[in-house]
Coordinates of C-alpha atoms in Angstrom, one line a residue:
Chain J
X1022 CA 137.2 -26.9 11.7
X1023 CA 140.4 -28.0 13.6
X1024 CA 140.9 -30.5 10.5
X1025 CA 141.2 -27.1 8.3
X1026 CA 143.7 -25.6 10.3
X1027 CA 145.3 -28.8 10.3
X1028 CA 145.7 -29.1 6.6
X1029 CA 146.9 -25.6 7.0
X1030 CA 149.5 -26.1 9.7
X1031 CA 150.5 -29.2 6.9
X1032 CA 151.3 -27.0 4.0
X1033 CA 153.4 -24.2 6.0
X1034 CA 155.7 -27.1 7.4
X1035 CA 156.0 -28.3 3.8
X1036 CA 154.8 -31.6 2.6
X1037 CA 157.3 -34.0 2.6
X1038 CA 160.6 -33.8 5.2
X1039 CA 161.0 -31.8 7.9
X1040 CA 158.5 -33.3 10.6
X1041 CA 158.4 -32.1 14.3
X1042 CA 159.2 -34.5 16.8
X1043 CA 156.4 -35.4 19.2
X1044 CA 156.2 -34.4 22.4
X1045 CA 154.9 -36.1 24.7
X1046 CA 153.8 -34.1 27.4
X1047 CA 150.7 -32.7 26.0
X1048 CA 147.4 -33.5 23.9
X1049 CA 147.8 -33.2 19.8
X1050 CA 144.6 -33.5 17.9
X1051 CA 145.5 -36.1 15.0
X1052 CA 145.8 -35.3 11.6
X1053 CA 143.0 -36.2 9.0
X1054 CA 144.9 -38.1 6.7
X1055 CA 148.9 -39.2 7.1
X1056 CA 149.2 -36.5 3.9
X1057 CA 148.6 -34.2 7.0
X1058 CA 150.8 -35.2 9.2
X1059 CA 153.6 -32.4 10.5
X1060 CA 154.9 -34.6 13.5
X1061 CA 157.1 -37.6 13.0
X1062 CA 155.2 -40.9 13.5
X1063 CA 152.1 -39.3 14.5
X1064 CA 149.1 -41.5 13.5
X1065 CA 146.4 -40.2 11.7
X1066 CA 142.3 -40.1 12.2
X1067 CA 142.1 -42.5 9.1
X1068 CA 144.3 -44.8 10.0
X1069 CA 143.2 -45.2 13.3
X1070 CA 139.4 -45.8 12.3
X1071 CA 140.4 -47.8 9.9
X1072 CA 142.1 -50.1 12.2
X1073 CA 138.9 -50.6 13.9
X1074 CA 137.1 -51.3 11.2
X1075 CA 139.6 -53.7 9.1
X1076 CA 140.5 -55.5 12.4
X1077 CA 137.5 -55.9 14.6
X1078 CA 135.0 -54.6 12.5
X1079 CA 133.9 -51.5 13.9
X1080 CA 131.7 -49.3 11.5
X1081 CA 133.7 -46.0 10.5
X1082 CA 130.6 -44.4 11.4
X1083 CA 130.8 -45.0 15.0
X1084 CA 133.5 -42.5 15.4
X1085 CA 132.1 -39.9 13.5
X1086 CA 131.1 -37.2 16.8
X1087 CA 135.1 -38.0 17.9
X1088 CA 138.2 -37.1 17.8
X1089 CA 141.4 -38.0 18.4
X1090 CA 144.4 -37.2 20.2
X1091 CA 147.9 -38.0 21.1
X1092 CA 149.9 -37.6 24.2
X1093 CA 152.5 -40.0 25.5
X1094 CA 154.5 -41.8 22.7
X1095 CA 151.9 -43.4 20.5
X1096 CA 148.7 -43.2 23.3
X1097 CA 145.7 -42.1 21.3
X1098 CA 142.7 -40.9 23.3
X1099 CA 139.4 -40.6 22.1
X1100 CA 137.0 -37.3 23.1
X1101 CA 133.7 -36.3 22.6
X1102 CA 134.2 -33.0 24.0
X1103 CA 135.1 -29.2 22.6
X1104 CA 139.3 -28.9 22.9
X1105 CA 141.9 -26.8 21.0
X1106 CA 145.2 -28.6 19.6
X1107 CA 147.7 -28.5 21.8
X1108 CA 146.3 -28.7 25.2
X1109 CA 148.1 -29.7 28.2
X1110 CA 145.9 -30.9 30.9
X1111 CA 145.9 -34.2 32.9
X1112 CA 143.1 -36.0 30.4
X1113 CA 141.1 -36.0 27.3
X1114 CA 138.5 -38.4 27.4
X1115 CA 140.0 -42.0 27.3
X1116 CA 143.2 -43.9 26.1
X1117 CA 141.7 -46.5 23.1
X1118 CA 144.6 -47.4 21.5
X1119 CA 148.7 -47.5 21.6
X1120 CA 150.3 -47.0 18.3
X1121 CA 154.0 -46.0 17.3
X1122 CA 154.5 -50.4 18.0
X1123 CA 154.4 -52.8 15.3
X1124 CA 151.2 -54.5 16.5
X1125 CA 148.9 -51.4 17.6
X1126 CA 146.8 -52.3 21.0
X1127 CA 143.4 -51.3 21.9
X1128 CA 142.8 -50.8 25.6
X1129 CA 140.1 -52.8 27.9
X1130 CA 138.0 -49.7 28.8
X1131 CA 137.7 -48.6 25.4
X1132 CA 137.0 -52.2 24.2
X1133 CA 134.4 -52.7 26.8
X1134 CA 132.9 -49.4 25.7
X1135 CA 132.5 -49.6 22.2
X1136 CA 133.5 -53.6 21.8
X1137 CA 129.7 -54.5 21.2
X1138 CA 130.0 -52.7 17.6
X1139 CA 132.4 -55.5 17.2
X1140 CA 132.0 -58.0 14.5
X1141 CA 135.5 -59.6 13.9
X1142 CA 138.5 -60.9 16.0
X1143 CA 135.9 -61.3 19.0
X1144 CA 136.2 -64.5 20.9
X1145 CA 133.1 -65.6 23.1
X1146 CA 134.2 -67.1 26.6
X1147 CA 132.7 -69.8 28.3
X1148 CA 131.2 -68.8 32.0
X1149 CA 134.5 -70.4 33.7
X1150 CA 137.1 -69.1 30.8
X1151 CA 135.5 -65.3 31.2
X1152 CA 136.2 -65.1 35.0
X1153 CA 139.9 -66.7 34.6
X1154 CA 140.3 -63.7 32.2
X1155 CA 138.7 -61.1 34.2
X1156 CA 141.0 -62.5 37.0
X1157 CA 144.1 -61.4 34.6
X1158 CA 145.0 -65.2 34.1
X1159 CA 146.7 -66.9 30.5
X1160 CA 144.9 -69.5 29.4
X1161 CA 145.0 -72.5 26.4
X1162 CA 142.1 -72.3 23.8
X1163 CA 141.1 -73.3 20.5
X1164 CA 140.6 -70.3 18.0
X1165 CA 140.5 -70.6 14.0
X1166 CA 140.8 -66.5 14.0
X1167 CA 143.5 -64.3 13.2
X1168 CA 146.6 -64.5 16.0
X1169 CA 147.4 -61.3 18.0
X1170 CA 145.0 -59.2 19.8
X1171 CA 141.0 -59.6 20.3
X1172 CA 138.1 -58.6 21.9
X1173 CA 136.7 -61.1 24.3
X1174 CA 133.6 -61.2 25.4
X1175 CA 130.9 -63.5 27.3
X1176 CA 127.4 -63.9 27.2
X1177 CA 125.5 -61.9 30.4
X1178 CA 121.7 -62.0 30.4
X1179 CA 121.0 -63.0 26.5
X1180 CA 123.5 -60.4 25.0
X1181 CA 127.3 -60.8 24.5
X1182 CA 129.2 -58.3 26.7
X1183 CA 133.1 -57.5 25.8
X1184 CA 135.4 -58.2 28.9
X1185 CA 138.6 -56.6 27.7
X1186 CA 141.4 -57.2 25.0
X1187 CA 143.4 -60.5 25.2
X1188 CA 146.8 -61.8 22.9
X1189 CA 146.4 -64.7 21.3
X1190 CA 149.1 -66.2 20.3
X1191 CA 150.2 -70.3 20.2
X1192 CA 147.0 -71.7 21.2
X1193 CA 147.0 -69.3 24.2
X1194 CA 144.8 -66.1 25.0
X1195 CA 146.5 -63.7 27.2
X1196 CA 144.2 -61.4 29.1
X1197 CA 145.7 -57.5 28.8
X1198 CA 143.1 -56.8 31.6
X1199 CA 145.4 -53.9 33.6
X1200 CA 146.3 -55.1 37.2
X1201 CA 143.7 -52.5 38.5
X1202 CA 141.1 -53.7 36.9
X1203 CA 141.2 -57.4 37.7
X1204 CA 138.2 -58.7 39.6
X1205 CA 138.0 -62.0 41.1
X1206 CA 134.2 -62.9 40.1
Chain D
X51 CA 129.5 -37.9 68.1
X52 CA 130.0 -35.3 69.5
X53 CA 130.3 -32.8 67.6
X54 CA 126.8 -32.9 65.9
X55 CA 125.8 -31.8 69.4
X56 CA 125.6 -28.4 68.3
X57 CA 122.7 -29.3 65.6
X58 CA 120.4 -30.4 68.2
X59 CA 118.5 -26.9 68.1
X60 CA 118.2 -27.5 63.9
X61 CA 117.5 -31.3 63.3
X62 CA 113.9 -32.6 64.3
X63 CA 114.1 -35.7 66.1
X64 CA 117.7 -35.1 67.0
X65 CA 117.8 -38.8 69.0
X66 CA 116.6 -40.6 65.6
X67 CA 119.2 -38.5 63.8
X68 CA 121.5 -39.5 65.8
X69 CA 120.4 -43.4 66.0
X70 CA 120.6 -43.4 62.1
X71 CA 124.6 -41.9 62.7
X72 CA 125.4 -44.4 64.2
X73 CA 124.9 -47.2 62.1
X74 CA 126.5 -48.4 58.9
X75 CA 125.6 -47.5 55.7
X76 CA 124.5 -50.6 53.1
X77 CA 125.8 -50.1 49.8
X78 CA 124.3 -48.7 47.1
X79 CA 125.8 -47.6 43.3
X80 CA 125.1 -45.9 40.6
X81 CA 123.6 -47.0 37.3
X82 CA 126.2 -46.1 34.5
X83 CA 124.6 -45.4 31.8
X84 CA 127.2 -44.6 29.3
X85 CA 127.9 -48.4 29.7
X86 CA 124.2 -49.9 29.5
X87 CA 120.9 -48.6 30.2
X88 CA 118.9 -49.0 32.9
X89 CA 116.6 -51.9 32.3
X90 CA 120.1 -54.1 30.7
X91 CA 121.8 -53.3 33.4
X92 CA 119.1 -55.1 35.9
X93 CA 118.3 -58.0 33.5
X94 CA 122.6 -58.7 34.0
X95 CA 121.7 -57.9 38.2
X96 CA 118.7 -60.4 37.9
X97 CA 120.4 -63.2 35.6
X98 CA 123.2 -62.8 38.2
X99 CA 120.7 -63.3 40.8
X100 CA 122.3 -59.9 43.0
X101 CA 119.0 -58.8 44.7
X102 CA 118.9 -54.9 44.5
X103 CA 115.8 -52.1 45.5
X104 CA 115.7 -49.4 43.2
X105 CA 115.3 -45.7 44.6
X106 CA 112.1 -44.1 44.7
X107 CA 113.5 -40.8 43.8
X108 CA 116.1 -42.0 41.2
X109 CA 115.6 -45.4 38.8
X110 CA 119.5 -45.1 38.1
X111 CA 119.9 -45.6 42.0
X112 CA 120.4 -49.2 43.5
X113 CA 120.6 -50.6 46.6
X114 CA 122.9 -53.7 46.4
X115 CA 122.3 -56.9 49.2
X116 CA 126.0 -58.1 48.6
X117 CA 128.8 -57.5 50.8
X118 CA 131.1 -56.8 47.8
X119 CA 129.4 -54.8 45.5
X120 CA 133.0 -54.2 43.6
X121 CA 132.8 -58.1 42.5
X122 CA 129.9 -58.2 40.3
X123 CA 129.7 -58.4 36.5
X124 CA 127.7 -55.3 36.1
X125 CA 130.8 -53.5 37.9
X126 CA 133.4 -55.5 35.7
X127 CA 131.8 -54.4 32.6
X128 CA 131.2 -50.5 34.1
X129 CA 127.3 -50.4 34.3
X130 CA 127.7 -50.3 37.9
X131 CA 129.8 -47.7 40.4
X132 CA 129.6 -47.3 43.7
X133 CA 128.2 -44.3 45.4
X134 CA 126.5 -43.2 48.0
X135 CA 122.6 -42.1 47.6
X136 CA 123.1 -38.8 48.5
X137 CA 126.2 -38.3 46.5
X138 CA 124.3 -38.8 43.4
X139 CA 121.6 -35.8 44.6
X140 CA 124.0 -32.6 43.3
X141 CA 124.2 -33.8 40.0
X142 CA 120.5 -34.6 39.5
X143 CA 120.4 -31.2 40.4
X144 CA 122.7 -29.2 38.4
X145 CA 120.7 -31.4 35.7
X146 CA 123.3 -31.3 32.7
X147 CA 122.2 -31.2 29.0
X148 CA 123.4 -33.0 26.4
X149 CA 126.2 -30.8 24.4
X150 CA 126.9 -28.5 26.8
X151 CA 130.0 -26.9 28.5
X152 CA 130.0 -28.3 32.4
X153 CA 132.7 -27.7 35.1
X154 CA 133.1 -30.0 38.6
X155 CA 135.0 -27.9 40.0
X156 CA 136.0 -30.6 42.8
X157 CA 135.9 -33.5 41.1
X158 CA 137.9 -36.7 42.4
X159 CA 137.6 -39.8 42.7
X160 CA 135.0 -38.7 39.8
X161 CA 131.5 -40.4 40.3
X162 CA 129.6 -37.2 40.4
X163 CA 131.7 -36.0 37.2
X164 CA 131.3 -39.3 35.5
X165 CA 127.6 -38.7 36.5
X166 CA 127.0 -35.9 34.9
X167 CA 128.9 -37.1 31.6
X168 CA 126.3 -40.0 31.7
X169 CA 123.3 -37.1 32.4
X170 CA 125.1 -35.6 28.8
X171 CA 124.2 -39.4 27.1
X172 CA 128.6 -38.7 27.0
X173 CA 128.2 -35.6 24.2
X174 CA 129.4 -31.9 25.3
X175 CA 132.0 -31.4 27.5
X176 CA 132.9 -31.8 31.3
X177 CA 136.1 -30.1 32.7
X178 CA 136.4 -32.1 35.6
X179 CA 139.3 -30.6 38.0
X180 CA 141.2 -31.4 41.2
X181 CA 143.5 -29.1 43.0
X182 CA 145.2 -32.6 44.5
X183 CA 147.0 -34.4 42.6
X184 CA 147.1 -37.5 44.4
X185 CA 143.8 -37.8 43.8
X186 CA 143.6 -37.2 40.2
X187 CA 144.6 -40.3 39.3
X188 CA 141.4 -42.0 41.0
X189 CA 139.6 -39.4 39.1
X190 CA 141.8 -41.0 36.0
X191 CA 140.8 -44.4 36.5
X192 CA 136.7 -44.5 37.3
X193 CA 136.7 -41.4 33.7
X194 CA 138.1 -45.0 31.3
X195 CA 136.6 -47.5 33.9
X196 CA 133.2 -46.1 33.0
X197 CA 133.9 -44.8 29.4
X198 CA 133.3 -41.0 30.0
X199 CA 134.7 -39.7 26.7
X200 CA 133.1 -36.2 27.4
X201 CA 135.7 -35.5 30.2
X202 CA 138.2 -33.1 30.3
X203 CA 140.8 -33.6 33.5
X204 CA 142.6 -30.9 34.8
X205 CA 144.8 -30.3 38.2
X206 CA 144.2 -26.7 39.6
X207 CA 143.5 -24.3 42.2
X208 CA 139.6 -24.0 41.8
X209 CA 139.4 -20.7 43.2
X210 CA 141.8 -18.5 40.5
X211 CA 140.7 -21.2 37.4
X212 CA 142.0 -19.9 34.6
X213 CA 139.6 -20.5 31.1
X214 CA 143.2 -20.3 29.0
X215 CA 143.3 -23.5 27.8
X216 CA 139.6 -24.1 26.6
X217 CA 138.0 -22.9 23.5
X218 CA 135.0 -21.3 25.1
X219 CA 135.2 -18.7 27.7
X220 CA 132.5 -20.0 30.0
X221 CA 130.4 -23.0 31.3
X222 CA 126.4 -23.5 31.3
X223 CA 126.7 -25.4 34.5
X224 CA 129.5 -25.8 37.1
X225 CA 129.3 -28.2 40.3
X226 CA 131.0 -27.2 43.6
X227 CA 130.8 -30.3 45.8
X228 CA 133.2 -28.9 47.9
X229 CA 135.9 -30.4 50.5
X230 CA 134.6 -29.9 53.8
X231 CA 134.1 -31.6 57.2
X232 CA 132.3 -34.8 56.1
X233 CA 130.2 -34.9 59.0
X234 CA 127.6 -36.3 57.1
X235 CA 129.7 -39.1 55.7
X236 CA 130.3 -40.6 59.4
X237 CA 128.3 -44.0 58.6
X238 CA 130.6 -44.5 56.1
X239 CA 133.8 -43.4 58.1
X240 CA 133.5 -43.4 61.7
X241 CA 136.3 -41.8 62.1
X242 CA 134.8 -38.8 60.2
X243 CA 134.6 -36.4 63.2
X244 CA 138.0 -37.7 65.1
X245 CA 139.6 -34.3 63.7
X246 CA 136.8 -32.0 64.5
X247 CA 137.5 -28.7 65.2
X248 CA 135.6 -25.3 65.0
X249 CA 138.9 -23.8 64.0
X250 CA 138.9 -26.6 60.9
X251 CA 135.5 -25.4 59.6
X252 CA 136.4 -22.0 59.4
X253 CA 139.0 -22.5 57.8
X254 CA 137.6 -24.5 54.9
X255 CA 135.0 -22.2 54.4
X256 CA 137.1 -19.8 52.9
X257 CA 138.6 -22.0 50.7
X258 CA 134.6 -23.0 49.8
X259 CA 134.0 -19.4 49.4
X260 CA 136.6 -18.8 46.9
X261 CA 135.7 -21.4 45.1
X262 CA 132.2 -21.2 44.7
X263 CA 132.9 -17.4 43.9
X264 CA 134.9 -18.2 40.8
X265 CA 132.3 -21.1 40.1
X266 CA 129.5 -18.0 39.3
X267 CA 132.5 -16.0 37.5
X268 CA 133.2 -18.5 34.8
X269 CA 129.5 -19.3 34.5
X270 CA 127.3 -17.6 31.6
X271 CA 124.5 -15.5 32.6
X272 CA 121.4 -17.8 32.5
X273 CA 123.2 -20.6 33.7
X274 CA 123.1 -22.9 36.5
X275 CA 125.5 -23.5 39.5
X276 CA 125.0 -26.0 42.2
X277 CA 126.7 -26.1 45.8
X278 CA 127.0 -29.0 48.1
X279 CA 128.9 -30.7 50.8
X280 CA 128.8 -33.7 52.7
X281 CA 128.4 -31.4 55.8
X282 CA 125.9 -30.2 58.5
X283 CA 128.0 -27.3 59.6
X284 CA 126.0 -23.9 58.2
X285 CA 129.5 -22.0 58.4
X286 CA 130.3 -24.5 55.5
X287 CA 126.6 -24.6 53.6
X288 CA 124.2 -21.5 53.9
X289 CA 127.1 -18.8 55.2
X290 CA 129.3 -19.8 52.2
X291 CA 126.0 -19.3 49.5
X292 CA 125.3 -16.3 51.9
X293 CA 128.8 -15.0 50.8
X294 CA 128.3 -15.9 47.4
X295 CA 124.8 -13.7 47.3
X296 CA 126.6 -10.8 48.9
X297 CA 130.2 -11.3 46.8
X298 CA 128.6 -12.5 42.9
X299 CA 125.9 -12.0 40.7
X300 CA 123.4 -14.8 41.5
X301 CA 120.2 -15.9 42.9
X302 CA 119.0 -19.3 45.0
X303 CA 116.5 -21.1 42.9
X304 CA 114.2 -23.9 44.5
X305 CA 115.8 -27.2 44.5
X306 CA 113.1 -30.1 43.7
X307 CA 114.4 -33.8 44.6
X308 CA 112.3 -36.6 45.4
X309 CA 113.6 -37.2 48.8
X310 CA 113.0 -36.7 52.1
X311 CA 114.9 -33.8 53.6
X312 CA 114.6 -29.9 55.6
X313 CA 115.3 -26.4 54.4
X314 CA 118.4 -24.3 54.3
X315 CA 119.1 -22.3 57.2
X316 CA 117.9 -18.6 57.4
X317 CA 120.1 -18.2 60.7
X318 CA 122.3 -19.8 62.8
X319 CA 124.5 -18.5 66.0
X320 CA 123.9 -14.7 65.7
X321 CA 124.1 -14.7 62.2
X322 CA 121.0 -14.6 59.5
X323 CA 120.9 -15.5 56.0
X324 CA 118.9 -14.5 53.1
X325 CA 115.2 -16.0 53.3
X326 CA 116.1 -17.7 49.7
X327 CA 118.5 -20.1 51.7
X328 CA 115.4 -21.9 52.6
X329 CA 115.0 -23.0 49.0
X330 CA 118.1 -24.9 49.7
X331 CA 117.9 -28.6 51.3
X332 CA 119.6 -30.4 53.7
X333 CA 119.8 -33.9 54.1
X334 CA 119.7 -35.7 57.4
X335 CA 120.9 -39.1 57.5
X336 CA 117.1 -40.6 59.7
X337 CA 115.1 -39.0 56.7
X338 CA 116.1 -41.7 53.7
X339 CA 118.8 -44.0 55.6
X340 CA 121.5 -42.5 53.5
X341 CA 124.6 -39.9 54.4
X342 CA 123.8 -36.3 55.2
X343 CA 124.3 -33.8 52.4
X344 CA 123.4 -30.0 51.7
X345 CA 122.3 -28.6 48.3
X346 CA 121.8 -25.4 46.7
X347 CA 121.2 -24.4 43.1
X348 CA 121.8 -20.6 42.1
X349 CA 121.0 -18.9 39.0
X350 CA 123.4 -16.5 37.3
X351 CA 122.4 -13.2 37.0
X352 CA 125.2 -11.3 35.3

């Protein structure tokens, strides 16, 4: 429904020129497609599931009871809730990605939440290599993969578990684990 | 200690009540289960070798034997949060469907709203709201820590919540754990009853009042509300639903939990409450070894 109203909101602004600037102190359901975009730089639902699944994997599918939001320059949060565009309130379900940079970043909680849908650009951790990463720590490692930023993960009980999004770059992974969330384990 | 004096006349076996107040609380978490289920999130505790009972009344319950329950894999990864046994009672009780429109009126630091997301299997939507900001950002951090994607945080003044912003113009459930005295949370603090004062629980029982009142307002008819504290003070429990029965359309509706505990008060000084109250419950802290807590549940009538 909000998708309609968004193709709507697309044809009064006029197709191509004259986009709003974003602001960034309040929630904006993403357009559809970028053909609906009205605000400058905005992201759209497409393009942000489709990073998912072109980079890590991710089915398309898994987003489908979601949607998506911006506030902040280039913070999308994900919701599963009921919300009309624009809303200003303190949050909307979770961060999952920062756009509007050249190399777009998940973040660690969303990773750990939906990571184990995964199937490309995860890198398995050794016991001793998952708590220096949980720990926040840089460390050198061997991986074959594309450069730039994973999911790691480690094996718990029989089933691989993601730990959080790390930078790989130069034979190094960099954990992206937030200050607040490192854990000495 | 003190203070709980004045409940000697109300708790059976006031010196064991008293006894369990004094000592510490172990510590015990929550079972997220937006993050794993259940049974994973045990294999990970048992391949980890973190010994752990499981509540009788609760599976999603755990009692943890390690002195930093915050350093374990299961809370790295979310499945785990701590909270206090009690603390998880309210939202068992509001019991919070999948798809439906839920308010927590008090929410920070979030584990009962992050509860009930995980009672919605994460689908619907919970407006979880604080009227202090400080402590919205704790509120902030356990919503992504534990990947609650059905909440909704806002930063207002409970009692005069405004609907504006939202899509719908009322909630099927709303949860009032409201600020209050803590008495009940003195094993965990025990400095919980240094600021004591009779003049401090009045006081907060009008703020309760109000917003339990506009709890019921922006509640459909049919639907469910829930009122607790972590409290022994009746001014602050059966008085405030008391006001509520005499102020709003509702009704107190029996409150079934699988633990140990006493009815709600049907008087107290010189004043008497409806005989409903007794279908509310009150938790002492010598009954399961946990916290003290009260509960009601009320229906919506109008």
């Amino acid at each position: 429904m909000a998708d309609e109203s968004d193709a709507e909101e697309a044809v009064a602004n006029g197709a191509d020129g004259d986009l709003e600037q974003n602001v960034g102190q309040r929630f904006d359901r993403l357009p559809a497609t970028p053909a609906e975009r009205t605000v400058e730089g905005r992201v759209s639902r497409e393009e942000v599931v489709d990073y998912f699944a072109d980079r890590f994997g991710i089915p398309p599918e898994t987003f489908d009871d979601y949607t998506f939001w911006e506030k902040g320059a280039g913070k999308i949060w994900i919701y599963a809730g009921e919300a009309p565009t624009p809303l200003s309130i303190e949050s909307l379900g979770m961060t999952c990605l920062r756009t509007r940079q050249e190399h777009w970043k998940p973040t660690t909680d969303f990773v750990q939440r939906v990571g184990r849908h995964a199937t490309d650009c995860v890198i398995e951790l050794e016991r001793e290599q998952a708590r220096a990463f949980a720990a926040g720590e840089d460390q050198a490692l061997e991986w074959d993969g594309d450069w730039g930023y994973l999911i790691a993960a480690h094996e718990l009980a029989g089933g691989l578990e993601p730990l959080g999004i790390g930078l790989y770059v130069h034979g190094e992974l960099r954990s992206m684990v937030p200050k607040g969330r490192q854990r000495d384990l | 200690m003190e203070p709980l004096e004045r409940y000697r006349p109300i708790i059976d076996d006031f010196e064991a009540f008293l006894e369990a107040c004094r000592r510490p609380l172990g510590n015990a978490v929550r079972i997220n289960t937006i993050a794993a289920s259940v049974e994973r999130t045990l294999e990970v505790l048992d391949s980890e070798d973190v010994a752990y009972e499981q509540a009788d009344w609760n599976p999603r319950v755990l009692r943890l034997e390690t002195d930093s329950p915050g350093s374990t894999w299961t809370s790295f990864h979310g499945m785990t949060h701590g909270q206090e046994e009690v603390s998880a009672v309210p939202p068992v009780v509001l019991d919070p469907q999948p798809g439906e429109r839920v308010w927590d009126a008090c929410a920070a630091p979030g584990g009962k709203a992050t509860q009930l997301a995980a009672l919605m299997d994460d689908r619907g939507t919970v407006v979880a709201n604080d009227s202090n900001l400080g402590r919205i950002s704790a509120l902030r951090f356990n919503a992504e820590r534990l990947g609650a994607t059905s909440l909704a945080v806002t930063n207002r003044d409970a009692r005069n919540y405004s609907m504006k912003p939202f899509s719908f113009d009322a909630f099927d459930r709303a949860l009032v754990d409201a600020p209050c005295s803590c008495e009940g949370t003195i094993r965990k603090n025990p400095d919980a009853l240094d600021d004591w004062s009779e003049g401090y629980v009045d006081s907060v029982s009008g703020i309760q009042k109000g917003i339990l009142r506009r709890a019921i307002q922006t509640t459909r008819e049919g639907g469910t509300v829930v009122y607790s504290t972590c409290t022994f003070a009746p001014e602050e429990n059966e008085a405030v639903v008391q006001h509520a029965l005499d102020e709003a359309d509702c009704r107190v509706v029996d409150v079934e939990v699988g633990l140990e505990h006493s009815p709600g008060l049907t008087e107290w000084g010189d004043e008497e409450f409806d005989a409903s109250l007794e279908d509310a419950i009150r938790i002492y802290p010598h009954q399961n070894d946990t916290g003290g807590f009260f509960v009601a549940k009320l229906e919506v009538t109008a």
